[in-house]
Amino acid sequence: MGGYGDVQMLNEDGTRMDGRRPDELRKIEIEAGVVPVADGSARVQWGSNLAIAAVYGPMEAHPRKISRQDRCVLDVRYNMAPFSVTDRIRPGFNRRSREIGKVTANALESVVQLELYPRSKIRVEIEILTAEAGTRCCGITAAAVALADAGIPMRDLLVSVASGKINDTVVLDLDKPEDNYGQADLPVGILPNSGELAFLQMDGDLSVEEYDLAMVYNMKATKEIHELQKAALAARYENRGEQ
Ligand code: UDP
């Protein structure tokens, strides 16, 4: 988020550099069951972002010190592959990836019925294979599908999406140039059936009116993405029936 409000990112007709309307998502494709050895998995292609999420468990919580008597713990890792962006990413975890892992775990805790598996853990691995802004949203959306694919009881699915501001205009789902030169970014996690918020982060400044519009866009996009998540899980269920 550079905050360069003077870099022109909107066309004269109000569309964006890639031709999208302000309230339009990048193209999203979701597939469930892509990692054969995992208990559940999903692939989300979101514009040029590509995330694979794999879920293992529930299993006994190790190391012991992470174990909770009354509930399951979510052991979440978010990682960007070294080749996911043009400037090679040094392998291993860094401050950013740990923070995104923690935000993701907190958000998923809002939907997974953790109380059903005391002293257990569920491992959620998110690997970003290509990155072009919005990878936390892509990864969280994939992880929710992977958990459902693993048959983990959940109160709701979870969708993550972001709106932001470019050239003093609120837009949905910032791509890389918009993220670089935009004025604000507001990624959220939303429970699609109840509309509850599971997490919210804000980079940059939005007025109350701009925030309200960004949330209208985020809620609308959540419904669209939820349909794709459900279709991916339904397709997976049908394929299993045929095997
Ligand atoms: N990025 C990068 N190198 C890094 C971290 C991020 O090139 O070490 C790029 C990547 O394209 C990412 C974008 O910057 O999607 C925005 O990163 P941010 O931290 O805002 O998280 P994201 O938008 O991916 O959730």
Tab-separated table of C-alpha atoms and ligand atoms in Angstrom:
chain	number	residue	atom	x	y	z
A	1	MET	CA	0.000	0.000	0.000
A	2	GLY	CA	2.019	2.906	-1.288
A	3	GLY	CA	-0.684	5.533	-0.860
A	4	TYR	CA	0.183	7.241	-4.151
A	5	GLY	CA	-3.268	8.696	-4.790
A	6	ASP	CA	-1.870	10.568	-7.797
A	7	VAL	CA	-0.997	7.462	-9.884
A	8	GLN	CA	-3.920	7.212	-12.290
A	9	MET	CA	-5.482	3.748	-11.975
A	10	LEU	CA	-8.967	4.350	-13.322
A	11	ASN	CA	-9.997	4.734	-16.960
A	12	GLU	CA	-12.210	7.631	-18.046
A	13	ASP	CA	-15.275	5.364	-18.093
A	14	GLY	CA	-14.706	4.413	-14.440
A	15	THR	CA	-13.296	0.952	-15.176
A	16	ARG	CA	-9.946	-0.211	-13.813
A	17	MET	CA	-6.683	-0.868	-15.653
A	18	ASP	CA	-7.596	-4.551	-16.125
A	19	GLY	CA	-11.095	-3.616	-17.362
A	20	ARG	CA	-12.985	-4.531	-14.181
A	21	ARG	CA	-15.795	-2.430	-12.739
A	22	PRO	CA	-15.165	-1.071	-9.213
A	23	ASP	CA	-17.313	-3.813	-7.645
A	24	GLU	CA	-15.983	-6.694	-9.770
A	25	LEU	CA	-13.873	-9.598	-8.535
A	26	ARG	CA	-10.968	-11.098	-10.412
A	27	LYS	CA	-11.805	-14.506	-11.943
A	28	ILE	CA	-11.955	-17.172	-9.242
A	29	GLU	CA	-11.844	-20.948	-9.651
A	30	ILE	CA	-12.167	-23.389	-6.735
A	31	GLU	CA	-11.541	-27.130	-6.698
A	32	ALA	CA	-11.777	-29.462	-3.700
A	33	GLY	CA	-9.755	-32.647	-3.169
A	34	VAL	CA	-6.522	-31.857	-5.009
A	35	VAL	CA	-3.984	-33.388	-2.566
A	36	PRO	CA	-4.633	-37.150	-2.532
A	37	VAL	CA	-2.716	-37.885	0.692
A	38	ALA	CA	-4.423	-35.151	2.746
A	39	ASP	CA	-7.666	-35.639	4.697
A	40	GLY	CA	-9.044	-32.599	2.904
A	41	SER	CA	-7.688	-30.124	0.386
A	42	ALA	CA	-8.543	-27.347	-2.025
A	43	ARG	CA	-7.092	-25.275	-4.817
A	44	VAL	CA	-8.106	-21.650	-5.310
A	45	GLN	CA	-7.023	-19.761	-8.408
A	46	TRP	CA	-7.881	-16.105	-7.823
A	47	GLY	CA	-6.685	-13.875	-10.656
A	48	SER	CA	-2.970	-14.685	-10.749
A	49	ASN	CA	-2.948	-15.944	-7.147
A	50	LEU	CA	-2.814	-19.700	-6.717
A	51	ALA	CA	-3.227	-21.304	-3.292
A	52	ILE	CA	-3.309	-24.957	-2.277
A	53	ALA	CA	-4.629	-25.789	1.196
A	54	ALA	CA	-4.243	-29.215	2.794
A	55	VAL	CA	-5.801	-30.399	6.060
A	56	TYR	CA	-4.595	-33.279	8.244
A	57	GLY	CA	-6.421	-34.524	11.321
A	58	PRO	CA	-7.942	-34.311	13.837
A	59	MET	CA	-4.962	-36.010	15.511
A	60	GLU	CA	-3.448	-36.064	18.985
A	61	ALA	CA	-2.047	-32.613	19.836
A	62	HIS	CA	1.769	-32.585	19.746
A	63	PRO	CA	3.840	-31.084	21.250
A	64	ARG	CA	1.917	-31.583	24.513
A	65	LYS	CA	2.232	-27.928	25.536
A	66	ILE	CA	-0.086	-26.832	22.700
A	67	SER	CA	-2.797	-29.311	23.787
A	68	ARG	CA	-6.049	-27.928	25.303
A	69	GLN	CA	-8.198	-30.019	27.655
A	70	ASP	CA	-11.495	-28.695	26.316
A	71	ARG	CA	-10.891	-28.186	22.614
A	72	CYS	CA	-8.941	-28.857	19.495
A	73	VAL	CA	-6.177	-26.474	18.374
A	74	LEU	CA	-5.669	-25.358	14.802
A	75	ASP	CA	-2.053	-25.571	13.703
A	76	VAL	CA	-2.009	-23.266	10.680
A	77	ARG	CA	0.890	-22.455	8.384
A	78	TYR	CA	0.869	-19.978	5.494
A	79	ASN	CA	3.833	-20.035	3.153
A	80	MET	CA	4.722	-18.355	-0.130
A	81	ALA	CA	6.756	-20.559	-2.455
A	82	PRO	CA	10.176	-19.110	-3.414
A	83	PHE	CA	9.022	-18.926	-7.051
A	84	SER	CA	5.624	-17.339	-6.268
A	85	VAL	CA	6.802	-13.804	-7.137
A	86	THR	CA	9.519	-12.423	-9.431
A	87	ASP	CA	11.817	-11.475	-6.525
A	88	ARG	CA	12.627	-14.916	-5.121
A	89	ILE	CA	11.264	-15.406	-1.593
A	90	ARG	CA	13.736	-16.846	0.887
A	91	PRO	CA	12.439	-20.283	1.951
A	92	GLY	CA	11.180	-20.573	5.512
A	93	PHE	CA	8.834	-18.544	7.645
A	94	ASN	CA	9.170	-14.816	8.227
A	95	ARG	CA	7.281	-12.209	10.244
A	96	ARG	CA	4.676	-11.679	7.525
A	97	SER	CA	3.962	-15.384	6.961
A	98	ARG	CA	3.666	-16.005	10.720
A	99	GLU	CA	1.272	-13.089	11.075
A	100	ILE	CA	-0.902	-14.323	8.195
A	101	GLY	CA	-0.846	-17.848	9.685
A	102	LYS	CA	-2.070	-16.451	12.999
A	103	VAL	CA	-4.793	-14.307	11.419
A	104	THR	CA	-5.903	-17.352	9.410
A	105	ALA	CA	-6.001	-19.591	12.508
A	106	ASN	CA	-8.029	-17.015	14.464
A	107	ALA	CA	-10.483	-16.646	11.586
A	108	LEU	CA	-10.915	-20.409	11.121
A	109	GLU	CA	-11.486	-20.808	14.878
A	110	SER	CA	-14.718	-18.841	14.373
A	111	VAL	CA	-16.182	-21.639	12.260
A	112	VAL	CA	-14.576	-24.970	13.232
A	113	GLN	CA	-16.385	-26.784	16.074
A	114	LEU	CA	-13.234	-27.139	18.127
A	115	GLU	CA	-15.033	-28.352	21.261
A	116	LEU	CA	-15.789	-31.672	19.534
A	117	TYR	CA	-12.115	-32.734	19.593
A	118	PRO	CA	-10.525	-32.045	23.000
A	119	ARG	CA	-6.728	-32.543	23.303
A	120	SER	CA	-6.477	-32.795	19.489
A	121	LYS	CA	-5.075	-30.707	16.713
A	122	ILE	CA	-5.932	-30.134	13.088
A	123	ARG	CA	-3.081	-29.169	10.792
A	124	VAL	CA	-3.870	-26.670	8.055
A	125	GLU	CA	-1.129	-25.981	5.513
A	126	ILE	CA	-1.527	-23.163	3.003
A	127	GLU	CA	0.958	-22.899	0.184
A	128	ILE	CA	0.898	-19.906	-2.135
A	129	LEU	CA	2.279	-20.992	-5.502
A	130	THR	CA	1.821	-17.683	-7.304
A	131	ALA	CA	1.141	-14.340	-5.635
A	132	GLU	CA	-0.356	-11.165	-7.020
A	133	ALA	CA	-1.937	-9.357	-4.001
A	134	GLY	CA	-4.706	-10.824	-1.881
A	135	THR	CA	-2.995	-14.109	-1.047
A	136	ARG	CA	-4.294	-14.176	2.544
A	137	CYS	CA	-7.869	-14.009	1.189
A	138	CYS	CA	-7.089	-16.696	-1.389
A	139	GLY	CA	-5.467	-18.950	1.254
A	140	ILE	CA	-8.219	-18.564	3.865
A	141	THR	CA	-10.934	-19.231	1.282
A	142	ALA	CA	-9.034	-22.373	0.233
A	143	ALA	CA	-8.494	-23.518	3.840
A	144	ALA	CA	-12.229	-23.326	4.599
A	145	VAL	CA	-12.993	-25.589	1.620
A	146	ALA	CA	-10.185	-27.983	2.617
A	147	LEU	CA	-11.586	-28.255	6.177
A	148	ALA	CA	-15.068	-28.991	4.821
A	149	ASP	CA	-13.559	-31.514	2.387
A	150	ALA	CA	-11.898	-33.223	5.381
A	151	GLY	CA	-15.350	-33.585	6.967
A	152	ILE	CA	-14.515	-31.338	9.921
A	153	PRO	CA	-17.770	-30.088	11.526
A	154	MET	CA	-18.126	-26.337	11.005
A	155	ARG	CA	-20.746	-23.752	11.986
A	156	ASP	CA	-20.449	-22.127	8.572
A	157	LEU	CA	-17.963	-21.884	5.723
A	158	LEU	CA	-15.556	-18.944	5.724
A	159	VAL	CA	-14.909	-16.559	2.848
A	160	SER	CA	-12.115	-14.021	2.794
A	161	VAL	CA	-12.070	-11.065	0.423
A	162	ALA	CA	-10.755	-7.495	0.375
A	163	SER	CA	-11.927	-4.111	-0.826
A	164	GLY	CA	-9.785	-1.018	-0.913
A	165	LYS	CA	-9.355	2.473	-2.288
A	166	ILE	CA	-7.605	3.706	-5.422
A	167	ASN	CA	-7.780	7.285	-6.721
A	168	ASP	CA	-10.273	8.130	-3.955
A	169	THR	CA	-12.584	5.418	-5.283
A	170	VAL	CA	-13.608	2.301	-3.344
A	171	VAL	CA	-12.951	-0.860	-5.346
A	172	LEU	CA	-13.327	-4.582	-4.728
A	173	ASP	CA	-10.413	-7.032	-4.775
A	174	LEU	CA	-7.222	-5.044	-5.429
A	175	ASP	CA	-4.732	-6.521	-7.875
A	176	LYS	CA	-0.970	-5.981	-7.532
A	177	PRO	CA	-0.623	-2.488	-9.086
A	178	GLU	CA	-3.718	-1.342	-7.173
A	179	ASP	CA	-2.262	-2.764	-3.966
A	180	ASN	CA	1.083	-1.052	-4.641
A	181	TYR	CA	-0.264	2.372	-5.534
A	182	GLY	CA	-3.642	2.337	-3.763
A	183	GLN	CA	-4.654	4.270	-0.666
A	184	ALA	CA	-6.298	1.558	1.457
A	185	ASP	CA	-6.904	-2.183	1.666
A	186	LEU	CA	-9.518	-3.863	3.873
A	187	PRO	CA	-9.270	-7.672	3.932
A	188	VAL	CA	-12.002	-9.411	5.903
A	189	GLY	CA	-13.201	-12.907	6.740
A	190	ILE	CA	-16.970	-13.371	6.605
A	191	LEU	CA	-19.209	-16.293	7.598
A	192	PRO	CA	-21.328	-16.427	4.438
A	193	ASN	CA	-24.576	-17.720	5.967
A	194	SER	CA	-24.720	-15.483	9.034
A	195	GLY	CA	-22.804	-12.500	7.632
A	196	GLU	CA	-20.685	-12.436	10.844
A	197	LEU	CA	-17.147	-11.057	10.654
A	198	ALA	CA	-14.340	-13.487	11.522
A	199	PHE	CA	-11.506	-11.015	11.000
A	200	LEU	CA	-10.840	-7.548	9.667
A	201	GLN	CA	-7.531	-5.865	8.896
A	202	MET	CA	-7.069	-2.376	7.542
A	203	ASP	CA	-4.115	-0.873	5.776
A	204	GLY	CA	-4.442	2.850	4.947
A	205	ASP	CA	-7.359	5.141	5.736
A	206	LEU	CA	-11.039	5.004	4.823
A	207	SER	CA	-13.785	7.444	5.825
A	208	VAL	CA	-16.889	5.968	7.462
A	209	GLU	CA	-18.761	6.213	4.137
A	210	GLU	CA	-15.905	4.564	2.245
A	211	TYR	CA	-15.701	1.813	4.865
A	212	ASP	CA	-19.449	1.176	4.544
A	213	LEU	CA	-19.190	0.890	0.750
A	214	ALA	CA	-16.132	-1.379	1.020
A	215	MET	CA	-18.135	-3.667	3.314
A	216	VAL	CA	-21.104	-3.671	0.905
A	217	TYR	CA	-18.684	-4.838	-1.826
A	218	ASN	CA	-17.106	-7.406	0.515
A	219	MET	CA	-20.511	-8.835	1.508
A	220	LYS	CA	-21.667	-9.067	-2.109
A	221	ALA	CA	-18.426	-10.786	-3.144
A	222	THR	CA	-18.718	-13.185	-0.187
A	223	LYS	CA	-21.999	-14.488	-1.604
A	224	GLU	CA	-20.420	-15.051	-5.040
A	225	ILE	CA	-17.374	-16.830	-3.593
A	226	HIS	CA	-19.542	-18.927	-1.277
A	227	GLU	CA	-21.406	-20.267	-4.328
A	228	LEU	CA	-18.064	-21.332	-5.863
A	229	GLN	CA	-17.018	-23.005	-2.587
A	230	LYS	CA	-20.291	-24.930	-2.387
A	231	ALA	CA	-20.071	-25.980	-6.052
A	232	ALA	CA	-16.501	-27.242	-5.534
A	233	LEU	CA	-17.575	-29.317	-2.517
A	234	ALA	CA	-20.651	-30.662	-4.343
A	235	ALA	CA	-18.502	-31.686	-7.338
A	236	ARG	CA	-16.075	-33.423	-5.001
A	237	TYR	CA	-18.916	-35.284	-3.272
A	238	GLU	CA	-20.305	-36.470	-6.624
A	239	ASN	CA	-16.857	-37.679	-7.760
A	240	ARG	CA	-16.410	-39.613	-4.520
A	241	GLY	CA	-19.761	-41.325	-5.135
A	242	GLU	CA	-18.500	-42.554	-8.513
A	243	GLN	CA	-15.263	-44.025	-7.120
B	1	UDP	N1	4.753	-9.871	-1.914
B	1	UDP	C1	6.026	-10.097	-2.426
B	1	UDP	N2	7.011	-10.502	-1.570
B	1	UDP	C2	6.799	-10.710	-0.235
B	1	UDP	C3	5.509	-10.475	0.270
B	1	UDP	C4	4.518	-10.060	-0.594
B	1	UDP	O1	6.244	-9.923	-3.612
B	1	UDP	O2	7.723	-11.082	0.499
B	1	UDP	C5	3.691	-9.441	-2.837
B	1	UDP	C6	2.733	-10.596	-3.200
B	1	UDP	O3	2.349	-10.461	-4.547
B	1	UDP	C7	1.574	-10.339	-2.277
B	1	UDP	C8	1.539	-8.828	-2.295
B	1	UDP	O4	2.898	-8.433	-2.245
B	1	UDP	O5	0.376	-10.936	-2.745
B	1	UDP	C9	0.766	-8.193	-1.166
B	1	UDP	O6	1.247	-8.665	0.060
B	1	UDP	P1	0.466	-8.413	1.410
B	1	UDP	O7	1.455	-8.539	2.522
B	1	UDP	O8	-0.353	-7.175	1.328
B	1	UDP	O9	-0.515	-9.688	1.553
B	1	UDP	P2	-1.637	-10.247	0.571
B	1	UDP	O10	-2.274	-9.077	-0.164
B	1	UDP	O11	-0.966	-11.201	-0.379
B	1	UDP	O12	-2.607	-10.939	1.467
